[in-house]
Coordinates of C-alpha atoms in Angstrom, one line a residue:
Chain A
M10 CA 0.8 -0.9 29.4
Q11 CA -2.6 0.1 29.0
K12 CA -4.2 -1.7 27.2
F13 CA -6.5 0.5 24.3
S14 CA -9.7 -0.9 23.0
I15 CA -13.6 -0.3 22.1
W16 CA -13.3 -1.1 25.7
S17 CA -11.1 0.9 28.0
L18 CA -12.5 3.2 26.0
L19 CA -15.9 3.0 27.7
R20 CA -14.6 2.5 30.8
N21 CA -12.5 5.3 30.9
S22 CA -15.8 6.9 29.8
V23 CA -17.5 6.3 32.8
S24 CA -15.1 7.6 35.1
Y25 CA -14.6 10.9 33.5
H26 CA -11.5 9.7 31.4
E27 CA -9.5 10.4 34.2
G28 CA -8.1 6.5 34.1
W29 CA -5.5 6.6 31.6
Q30 CA -2.1 6.1 32.5
K31 CA 0.8 8.4 31.3
Q32 CA 1.5 6.5 27.6
W33 CA 5.7 7.2 28.0
R34 CA 7.8 7.3 31.7
S35 CA 9.8 10.0 32.4
P36 CA 13.0 7.2 33.2
E37 CA 16.2 9.3 34.8
L38 CA 18.7 8.4 32.9
K39 CA 20.8 5.0 33.5
R40 CA 25.1 5.4 33.4
E41 CA 25.2 2.3 31.1
Y42 CA 23.0 1.2 28.0
D43 CA 23.8 -1.6 26.0
V44 CA 22.4 0.4 22.5
V45 CA 21.6 4.9 22.6
V46 CA 19.6 5.9 19.4
V47 CA 20.4 9.6 18.6
G48 CA 17.4 11.2 17.8
A49 CA 13.9 10.3 19.0
G50 CA 12.0 11.0 15.7
G51 CA 10.5 8.4 14.1
H52 CA 12.3 6.6 12.7
G53 CA 14.6 6.3 15.8
L54 CA 12.0 5.0 17.7
A55 CA 11.1 2.4 15.6
T56 CA 14.5 1.6 15.7
A57 CA 14.4 1.8 19.6
Y58 CA 11.2 0.0 19.4
Y59 CA 11.9 -3.4 17.0
L60 CA 15.6 -3.7 18.8
A61 CA 13.5 -4.7 21.7
K62 CA 11.1 -6.5 20.6
E63 CA 12.4 -8.2 17.6
H64 CA 16.1 -8.8 19.2
G65 CA 15.2 -9.1 22.2
L66 CA 17.6 -6.1 24.4
R67 CA 15.7 -4.3 27.0
N68 CA 18.2 -2.0 28.2
V69 CA 17.8 0.2 25.6
A70 CA 17.8 4.1 25.5
V71 CA 17.0 7.2 22.9
V72 CA 18.6 10.5 23.2
E73 CA 16.6 13.6 22.1
R74 CA 17.4 17.1 21.7
G75 CA 14.7 18.7 21.8
W76 CA 10.9 16.3 22.5
L77 CA 9.9 13.3 21.5
G78 CA 7.8 13.5 17.4
G79 CA 9.1 17.3 17.2
G80 CA 11.9 17.5 14.3
N81 CA 10.6 16.0 10.9
T82 CA 8.2 13.8 12.0
A83 CA 5.9 16.3 12.8
R84 CA 7.2 18.7 9.8
N85 CA 6.2 16.0 6.7
T86 CA 3.4 16.1 4.8
T87 CA 2.1 12.3 5.9
I88 CA 2.1 10.1 3.1
V89 CA 3.5 6.4 2.7
R90 CA 4.5 4.4 -0.8
S91 CA 6.2 2.6 -2.1
N92 CA 6.2 2.3 -5.5
Y93 CA 10.0 3.0 -6.0
L94 CA 11.7 2.1 -9.7
W95 CA 15.3 -0.2 -8.5
D96 CA 14.3 -3.8 -6.2
E97 CA 17.3 -1.8 -3.5
A98 CA 14.4 0.7 -3.2
T99 CA 11.5 -1.3 -3.9
Q100 CA 12.0 -3.8 -1.3
L101 CA 12.3 -1.7 1.7
Y102 CA 9.8 0.9 0.7
E103 CA 7.3 -2.2 0.3
K104 CA 8.9 -3.8 3.3
S105 CA 8.1 -0.9 5.2
M106 CA 4.5 -0.9 3.8
K107 CA 3.5 -3.7 4.6
L108 CA 5.1 -3.1 8.4
W109 CA 2.3 -0.2 7.6
E110 CA -0.5 -2.0 6.4
G111 CA -0.3 -4.1 10.4
L112 CA 1.7 -0.8 12.5
S113 CA -2.0 -0.1 14.3
Q114 CA -2.8 -3.4 15.6
D115 CA 1.4 -4.0 16.2
L116 CA 1.3 -0.7 18.3
N117 CA -2.2 -1.2 20.1
Y118 CA -1.9 2.6 18.5
N119 CA -4.0 4.0 15.4
V120 CA -1.9 6.2 13.6
M121 CA -4.6 6.7 11.0
F122 CA -2.8 4.4 8.3
S123 CA -5.9 5.2 5.3
Q124 CA -4.6 3.8 1.7
R125 CA -6.3 6.3 0.2
G126 CA -3.8 5.7 -3.3
V127 CA -1.6 8.2 -3.9
M128 CA -1.1 9.4 -8.0
N129 CA 2.2 10.8 -9.7
L130 CA 1.2 13.3 -12.8
G131 CA 2.5 12.9 -15.5
H132 CA 2.5 16.3 -17.9
S133 CA 4.7 15.9 -21.0
L134 CA 5.4 12.2 -23.3
Q135 CA 8.8 12.2 -21.1
D136 CA 7.1 11.8 -18.2
M137 CA 4.7 9.1 -18.8
R138 CA 6.9 6.7 -20.6
D139 CA 9.2 7.4 -17.1
I140 CA 6.0 6.5 -14.9
Q141 CA 5.5 3.2 -17.0
R142 CA 8.9 2.5 -16.9
R143 CA 8.6 3.0 -13.0
V144 CA 5.2 0.9 -13.0
N145 CA 6.0 -2.0 -15.1
A146 CA 9.2 -2.6 -12.9
N147 CA 7.0 -1.8 -9.8
R148 CA 4.6 -4.6 -10.1
L149 CA 7.4 -7.0 -11.5
N150 CA 8.6 -6.7 -7.3
G151 CA 5.0 -7.7 -6.5
V152 CA 3.7 -3.8 -5.6
D153 CA 0.6 -2.7 -7.0
A154 CA 0.7 -0.1 -9.2
E155 CA -1.2 0.9 -12.3
V156 CA -1.0 3.8 -15.6
L157 CA -4.4 5.7 -15.1
T158 CA -5.3 8.0 -18.4
P159 CA -6.0 11.6 -17.8
Q160 CA -10.1 10.4 -18.4
Q161 CA -9.7 7.6 -15.0
I162 CA -8.1 10.7 -13.5
Q163 CA -10.8 13.3 -13.9
E164 CA -13.0 10.3 -12.6
M165 CA -11.0 10.6 -9.0
L166 CA -10.4 13.6 -9.2
P167 CA -14.1 15.5 -11.4
F168 CA -12.4 18.9 -10.5
I169 CA -9.6 18.9 -11.5
N170 CA -7.8 20.9 -14.5
L171 CA -6.5 18.9 -16.5
N172 CA -5.3 21.5 -19.6
A173 CA -3.1 23.5 -17.1
R174 CA -0.1 25.4 -17.8
Y175 CA 1.3 21.9 -17.3
P176 CA -1.2 19.4 -19.4
V177 CA -2.2 16.2 -17.5
L178 CA -1.1 13.2 -19.5
G179 CA -1.5 10.5 -17.4
A180 CA -0.6 9.1 -13.8
S181 CA 1.0 6.2 -12.0
L182 CA -1.7 5.6 -9.3
Q183 CA -0.6 2.9 -6.5
R184 CA -3.9 2.2 -3.9
R185 CA -2.7 0.8 -1.4
A186 CA -0.8 3.9 -1.0
G187 CA -2.0 6.7 1.0
V188 CA -1.4 8.6 4.8
A189 CA -1.0 8.2 8.6
R190 CA -1.5 10.4 11.6
H191 CA 2.8 11.5 11.8
D192 CA 2.7 12.2 15.4
A193 CA -0.1 9.2 15.9
V194 CA 3.1 7.2 14.8
A195 CA 6.2 8.9 17.0
W196 CA 3.8 8.6 20.2
G197 CA 2.9 4.9 19.1
F198 CA 6.2 4.1 18.5
A199 CA 6.9 5.4 21.8
R200 CA 4.2 3.5 23.5
A201 CA 4.6 0.4 22.4
A202 CA 8.5 0.9 23.1
D203 CA 7.8 2.0 26.3
S204 CA 6.0 -1.2 28.0
Y205 CA 9.7 -2.7 26.6
G206 CA 11.3 -0.8 29.3
V207 CA 13.0 1.4 26.4
D208 CA 14.1 4.6 28.3
I209 CA 12.8 7.6 26.2
L210 CA 15.3 10.6 27.7
Q211 CA 14.4 14.4 26.2
N212 CA 16.0 17.5 26.7
C213 CA 19.5 15.4 26.3
E214 CA 20.8 16.8 23.6
V215 CA 24.1 15.0 22.2
H216 CA 27.7 17.1 22.6
G217 CA 30.2 14.5 21.5
I218 CA 30.6 10.9 21.2
R219 CA 33.8 9.0 22.7
R220 CA 35.9 6.6 21.2
D221 CA 38.5 4.2 22.6
G222 CA 41.2 2.1 19.8
G223 CA 37.7 3.1 17.0
A224 CA 35.2 1.4 18.6
V225 CA 32.8 4.1 20.2
T226 CA 32.8 3.9 24.4
G227 CA 29.7 6.4 24.9
L228 CA 28.0 10.0 24.7
D229 CA 28.8 12.6 26.3
T230 CA 25.3 14.6 26.6
A231 CA 23.4 17.8 27.6
R232 CA 22.8 15.7 31.1
G233 CA 25.8 13.9 31.0
F234 CA 27.9 11.3 29.8
I235 CA 26.2 8.1 28.7
K236 CA 27.9 4.4 28.5
A237 CA 27.2 3.0 25.6
K238 CA 28.4 -0.2 23.6
K239 CA 26.9 0.2 21.0
V240 CA 25.5 3.6 19.3
A241 CA 23.2 4.3 16.3
I242 CA 22.4 7.6 14.9
V243 CA 19.1 8.3 13.6
A244 CA 19.2 12.0 13.5
A245 CA 17.6 13.1 10.0
G246 CA 19.5 16.8 9.3
H247 CA 21.9 16.7 12.5
S248 CA 23.4 13.5 10.1
S249 CA 26.5 15.0 9.2
V250 CA 27.0 17.3 13.3
L251 CA 27.0 14.0 15.1
A252 CA 29.2 12.1 13.0
E253 CA 31.6 14.5 13.0
M254 CA 31.4 14.9 16.7
A255 CA 33.0 11.0 15.8
G256 CA 35.2 11.9 12.7
I257 CA 33.3 10.4 10.1
R258 CA 32.3 12.5 6.8
L259 CA 29.0 11.5 5.1
P260 CA 27.7 12.5 1.0
L261 CA 25.5 14.8 2.3
E262 CA 23.3 18.3 1.7
S263 CA 21.2 19.5 3.9
H264 CA 18.5 21.3 2.9
P265 CA 15.1 23.6 4.6
L266 CA 11.8 21.5 3.0
Q267 CA 8.7 23.7 3.1
A268 CA 5.3 22.5 3.4
L269 CA 2.5 24.2 4.3
V270 CA -1.8 23.7 5.5
S271 CA -4.4 25.3 4.7
E272 CA -8.1 26.4 7.2
P273 CA -9.7 22.9 7.2
L274 CA -12.2 22.0 4.5
K275 CA -15.1 19.9 3.8
P276 CA -14.0 16.5 2.5
I277 CA -13.1 17.4 -1.4
F278 CA -10.1 15.6 -2.0
P279 CA -10.1 11.5 -2.3
T280 CA -6.5 10.3 -2.6
V281 CA -3.3 11.8 -2.2
V282 CA -1.5 13.9 -6.0
M283 CA 2.3 15.1 -6.4
S284 CA 4.1 16.4 -9.5
N285 CA 7.4 15.7 -9.7
A286 CA 7.4 18.7 -12.9
I287 CA 5.6 21.1 -11.4
H288 CA 6.2 20.9 -7.7
A289 CA 3.4 20.4 -5.8
Y290 CA 1.7 17.0 -3.8
I291 CA -1.6 17.2 -2.0
S292 CA -4.0 15.5 0.2
Q293 CA -6.2 16.3 2.4
S294 CA -6.2 15.6 6.7
D295 CA -8.8 13.5 8.5
K296 CA -9.5 16.9 10.4
G297 CA -9.8 18.3 7.0
D298 CA -7.4 20.8 5.9
L299 CA -5.1 20.5 2.6
V300 CA -1.5 19.6 3.5
I301 CA 0.8 20.8 0.5
G302 CA 4.2 19.9 -0.1
A303 CA 7.2 22.4 -1.6
G304 CA 10.5 21.1 -3.4
I305 CA 13.8 22.1 -0.9
D306 CA 15.8 25.0 -0.8
Q307 CA 18.1 25.5 -3.9
Y308 CA 20.6 26.4 -0.1
A309 CA 22.1 24.4 2.4
G310 CA 20.3 25.3 5.9
Y311 CA 19.4 24.3 9.7
G312 CA 16.9 27.6 9.6
Q313 CA 13.8 25.3 9.8
R314 CA 12.2 27.8 7.9
G315 CA 11.6 28.3 4.5
S316 CA 11.8 31.3 1.9
Y317 CA 7.9 32.7 0.2
H318 CA 8.8 32.6 -3.1
V319 CA 9.1 28.7 -2.8
I320 CA 6.1 29.1 -1.5
E321 CA 5.0 31.5 -4.0
S322 CA 5.7 29.0 -6.7
T323 CA 3.8 25.7 -5.1
L324 CA 0.7 26.8 -4.6
Q325 CA 0.9 28.1 -8.0
A326 CA 1.6 24.4 -10.1
I327 CA -1.4 23.4 -6.5
V328 CA -4.1 26.7 -8.2
E329 CA -3.5 25.6 -11.0
L330 CA -4.2 22.0 -10.9
F331 CA -6.9 22.5 -8.3
P332 CA -8.6 26.6 -9.7
L333 CA -11.9 25.6 -6.9
F334 CA -8.7 26.4 -4.2
S335 CA -7.5 29.4 -5.4
R336 CA -9.9 31.0 -2.3
V337 CA -8.8 28.7 0.3
R338 CA -6.2 30.4 2.7
M339 CA -3.5 28.7 4.4
N340 CA -2.8 28.5 8.0
R341 CA 0.4 27.4 8.6
Q342 CA 3.6 27.0 7.1
W343 CA 7.0 24.9 7.6
G344 CA 10.5 23.7 7.2
G345 CA 11.9 20.7 8.0
I346 CA 15.7 19.9 7.2
V347 CA 16.5 17.2 5.4
D348 CA 19.3 15.3 5.1
V349 CA 19.8 15.0 0.7
S350 CA 22.8 12.2 -0.5
P351 CA 23.3 12.4 -4.0
D352 CA 21.5 9.1 -5.1
A353 CA 18.3 10.5 -3.5
C354 CA 18.1 7.0 -0.8
P355 CA 19.5 6.8 2.1
I356 CA 22.2 5.0 4.2
I357 CA 21.4 2.5 7.2
G358 CA 24.7 0.3 8.4
L359 CA 27.9 0.6 10.2
T360 CA 30.5 3.3 10.2
P361 CA 34.6 3.0 10.2
V362 CA 33.8 3.3 14.2
K363 CA 33.2 0.0 15.6
G364 CA 29.8 -0.5 17.2
L365 CA 28.8 2.8 15.8
Y366 CA 26.1 2.7 13.5
I367 CA 24.0 5.5 11.0
N368 CA 20.8 5.7 9.5
C369 CA 21.1 8.9 6.9
G370 CA 20.2 10.7 4.2
W371 CA 16.5 9.8 4.0
G372 CA 16.2 13.2 1.7
T373 CA 12.3 15.0 0.7
G374 CA 11.4 10.4 1.3
G375 CA 11.7 9.8 4.7
F376 CA 8.2 9.2 6.5
K377 CA 7.3 6.4 4.6
A378 CA 10.3 4.2 5.3
T379 CA 9.9 5.1 9.6
P380 CA 8.6 1.2 10.3
G381 CA 11.1 -0.4 7.4
S382 CA 13.5 2.0 8.2
G383 CA 13.5 1.0 12.1
W384 CA 13.2 -2.4 11.5
A385 CA 16.2 -2.7 8.8
M386 CA 18.2 -0.4 11.6
A387 CA 17.5 -2.5 14.6
H388 CA 18.4 -5.8 12.7
T389 CA 21.5 -3.8 11.3
V390 CA 22.5 -2.9 15.0
A391 CA 21.9 -6.5 16.6
Q392 CA 23.5 -8.5 14.7
D393 CA 26.3 -6.0 13.4
R394 CA 25.5 -6.5 10.2
P395 CA 23.3 -5.3 7.5
H396 CA 20.3 -7.3 6.7
P397 CA 19.9 -8.1 3.4
L398 CA 17.1 -5.8 2.5
N399 CA 18.8 -3.1 3.8
E400 CA 22.8 -4.2 2.3
A401 CA 22.6 -2.7 -0.6
F402 CA 22.7 1.3 1.5
S403 CA 25.5 0.7 3.2
L404 CA 27.6 4.3 3.2
D405 CA 30.7 1.9 0.7
R406 CA 28.5 2.2 -2.3
F407 CA 30.0 5.8 -1.9
Y408 CA 33.4 4.4 -2.7
N409 CA 32.6 1.4 -4.4
G410 CA 30.9 2.6 -6.9
H411 CA 27.4 1.3 -6.3
L412 CA 24.6 3.6 -6.0
I413 CA 21.0 3.5 -6.4
D414 CA 19.7 5.8 -8.1
E415 CA 16.8 6.9 -7.1
H416 CA 15.5 9.8 -8.1
G417 CA 13.0 9.5 -11.1
A418 CA 11.1 8.0 -7.7
A419 CA 11.4 10.8 -5.3
A420 CA 8.8 12.8 -6.2
V421 CA 10.4 16.1 -5.4
A422 CA 13.3 17.2 -7.5
H423 CA 16.3 17.4 -5.9
Chain B
M14 CA 13.6 35.2 -0.4
L15 CA 18.1 36.2 -0.1
Q16 CA 19.5 38.9 -1.3
I17 CA 23.0 37.8 -2.6
D18 CA 26.1 40.3 -4.2
C19 CA 27.1 39.5 -7.2
P20 CA 31.3 40.6 -7.6
W21 CA 30.2 41.8 -10.6
C22 CA 26.7 42.6 -11.1
G23 CA 26.2 44.0 -7.8
P24 CA 23.4 42.3 -5.0
R25 CA 20.6 40.8 -6.5
A26 CA 17.6 38.0 -5.6
E27 CA 18.1 35.0 -5.3
S28 CA 15.8 34.0 -8.1
E29 CA 18.6 34.9 -10.2
F30 CA 21.5 32.4 -8.7
S31 CA 22.1 29.1 -8.6
C32 CA 23.8 27.8 -5.6
G33 CA 26.1 25.0 -6.7
G34 CA 27.0 23.2 -3.6
E35 CA 30.5 23.6 -1.4
G36 CA 33.0 25.8 -2.4
G37 CA 37.3 25.1 -2.4
I38 CA 37.0 22.1 -3.4
V39 CA 40.3 21.3 -5.3
R40 CA 40.2 18.7 -7.8
P41 CA 43.1 16.2 -7.4
P42 CA 45.6 16.3 -9.8
N43 CA 47.2 12.3 -9.6
S44 CA 43.8 11.2 -10.1
E45 CA 45.5 7.5 -11.6
S46 CA 46.9 7.0 -8.3
L47 CA 44.1 7.8 -6.5
T48 CA 42.1 4.6 -3.9
D49 CA 38.8 4.2 -4.2
A50 CA 38.6 6.1 -0.4
E51 CA 40.3 9.0 -2.3
W52 CA 38.1 9.3 -5.2
G53 CA 34.7 8.9 -3.6
D54 CA 35.4 11.6 0.0
Y55 CA 36.3 14.1 -3.7
V56 CA 32.8 13.2 -5.7
F57 CA 30.8 12.5 -3.1
M58 CA 32.0 13.6 0.6
R59 CA 30.8 16.9 1.8
K60 CA 31.2 19.3 4.7
N61 CA 27.4 20.7 5.7
P62 CA 28.1 22.5 8.6
K63 CA 26.1 24.2 10.9
G64 CA 27.7 27.2 11.2
V65 CA 29.8 29.4 8.1
H66 CA 30.0 27.7 5.2
H67 CA 31.9 28.0 1.7
E68 CA 30.2 28.0 -0.7
Q69 CA 29.9 28.3 -4.8
W70 CA 27.1 29.9 -6.4
R71 CA 26.2 31.2 -10.6
H72 CA 24.5 34.3 -11.4
A73 CA 22.7 32.4 -14.2
S74 CA 20.0 34.8 -15.0
G75 CA 22.8 37.1 -14.8
C76 CA 26.0 37.6 -16.0
G77 CA 26.5 33.9 -15.8
R78 CA 29.2 33.6 -14.1
W79 CA 30.4 31.5 -11.2
F80 CA 31.9 33.1 -7.4
N81 CA 32.2 32.3 -4.1
V82 CA 30.0 32.4 -1.3
L83 CA 30.9 32.7 2.7
R84 CA 27.8 32.0 4.4
D85 CA 25.8 30.8 7.0
T86 CA 23.4 28.1 7.4
V87 CA 21.3 28.4 10.7
S88 CA 21.8 32.3 10.3
Y89 CA 21.6 32.0 6.5
R90 CA 22.9 35.3 6.8
I91 CA 26.2 35.9 3.9
H92 CA 29.6 37.2 5.2
A93 CA 31.3 37.1 1.7
T94 CA 31.3 37.2 -2.1
W95 CA 34.6 36.8 -3.8
R96 CA 35.4 35.5 -7.3
I97 CA 37.1 32.7 -8.3
G98 CA 40.8 32.8 -8.2
E99 CA 40.3 35.5 -5.8
A100 CA 41.6 35.1 -2.0
M101 CA 38.5 34.7 0.7
P102 CA 38.2 38.4 2.0
D103 CA 38.7 38.8 5.6
A104 CA 35.5 39.0 7.0
E105 CA 33.7 39.9 9.8
G106 CA 32.6 37.7 13.3
Q107 CA 32.3 33.6 12.9
A108 CA 33.2 34.0 9.4
A109 CA 36.9 34.9 10.1
A110 CA 37.7 32.3 13.0
S111 CA 36.2 29.3 10.7
R112 CA 38.6 30.4 7.9
S113 CA 40.7 27.5 8.6
N114 CA 38.0 25.0 8.0
A115 CA 36.5 26.8 5.1

């Protein structure tokens, strides 16, 4: 793998940038792999990367229905934070946050991780009590968090309208939180995994999961049968469809989640603002466009598109909070399919089929967990048992009742 | 926005309705003798198909009543709506094909 540095940039600039290598191969598929990861999104590529890096597995493939990073990785609002309420969730997301903090160096790829802070607004007395409770819980878990007064919010965002229809009474702030460039995360993981010899197979849709005596034996794909000792399903919105191929029922409902970006503006928005109650979140990308997220559609859907009334209610809230954006034009709108679990927490672990592992149910908040999710999943697959970090997130919890109810910290009502 | 045909009020905009998820789930009558796996399956596990889906909806801002909907989760086309307690109507196309598992 060609190393990216200031020197390689200088060296290549004098040769008209014709010396750059391809960042990953397009290999021929081998007939047999030790592990096949289904889904070349951020989580799947991170899983493959940590399988190779942390566990020494080299005979690994990632199969992808479309193109690398073409699903939810390219459709989220790029926000990264770890201010969750319950111990289990905080520790998992905080592991992820720690990996984010060194990720560009680790991957030798600039994922444009920017710790500009994330604010969660409170609009009622109950909101503020919940925020105070969550901030205290975060601090007890070693996660940075603080409560902001309306005056402190106004200092960071002089143009915010605090006396909106739902007045802003305060906010929580995690200063280490922020955003990362979502495409670069997928590309960086793909490049780094590829350098360890991981085969990334695009246009390779899975049609069936073969089993023998309760153990997985391989996958039928658009490019033929692939024999595999272990298969990891890391397919976000399509997890139910894949699990059904192996006869597994999941507690998931897939919903479209919409987002939109505006035309580029000069730098104005220094942080990320989210609001549970009025259902909107907003940040400004390094390119200058406002990145705005909405809530999920109320019904299940795989259409990767949304509805206008959802956009309308989101933009009403944004314009009410930030009246100066009322004339900003929106450039693009899209929908991603999120797999929502009953307790708003992911499922990472073993399945009733031997050698088949699943990582799904991230709902509206999977992007922030990309490195941590891949790290925990790689451990689970390589060791055939969950890591203490993801032990509580097994599928069993829906049978033994040990749910981790994180709707309050999920930031989008669902 | 979807237009949904309430079996009592007629076609109305989606924003008048709330979606209650998978329809046709029957509460097990012998709940005392269920295993944890059977109980978990009833409470949490869902079909979530990519295609025709049997759902329950409520006309929240209208008559307030619950009813059944047969809807495609990819095209969002609504194949049929019918009242609780009535038999699923014969809907054309894929809907009829999927009735065995709806």
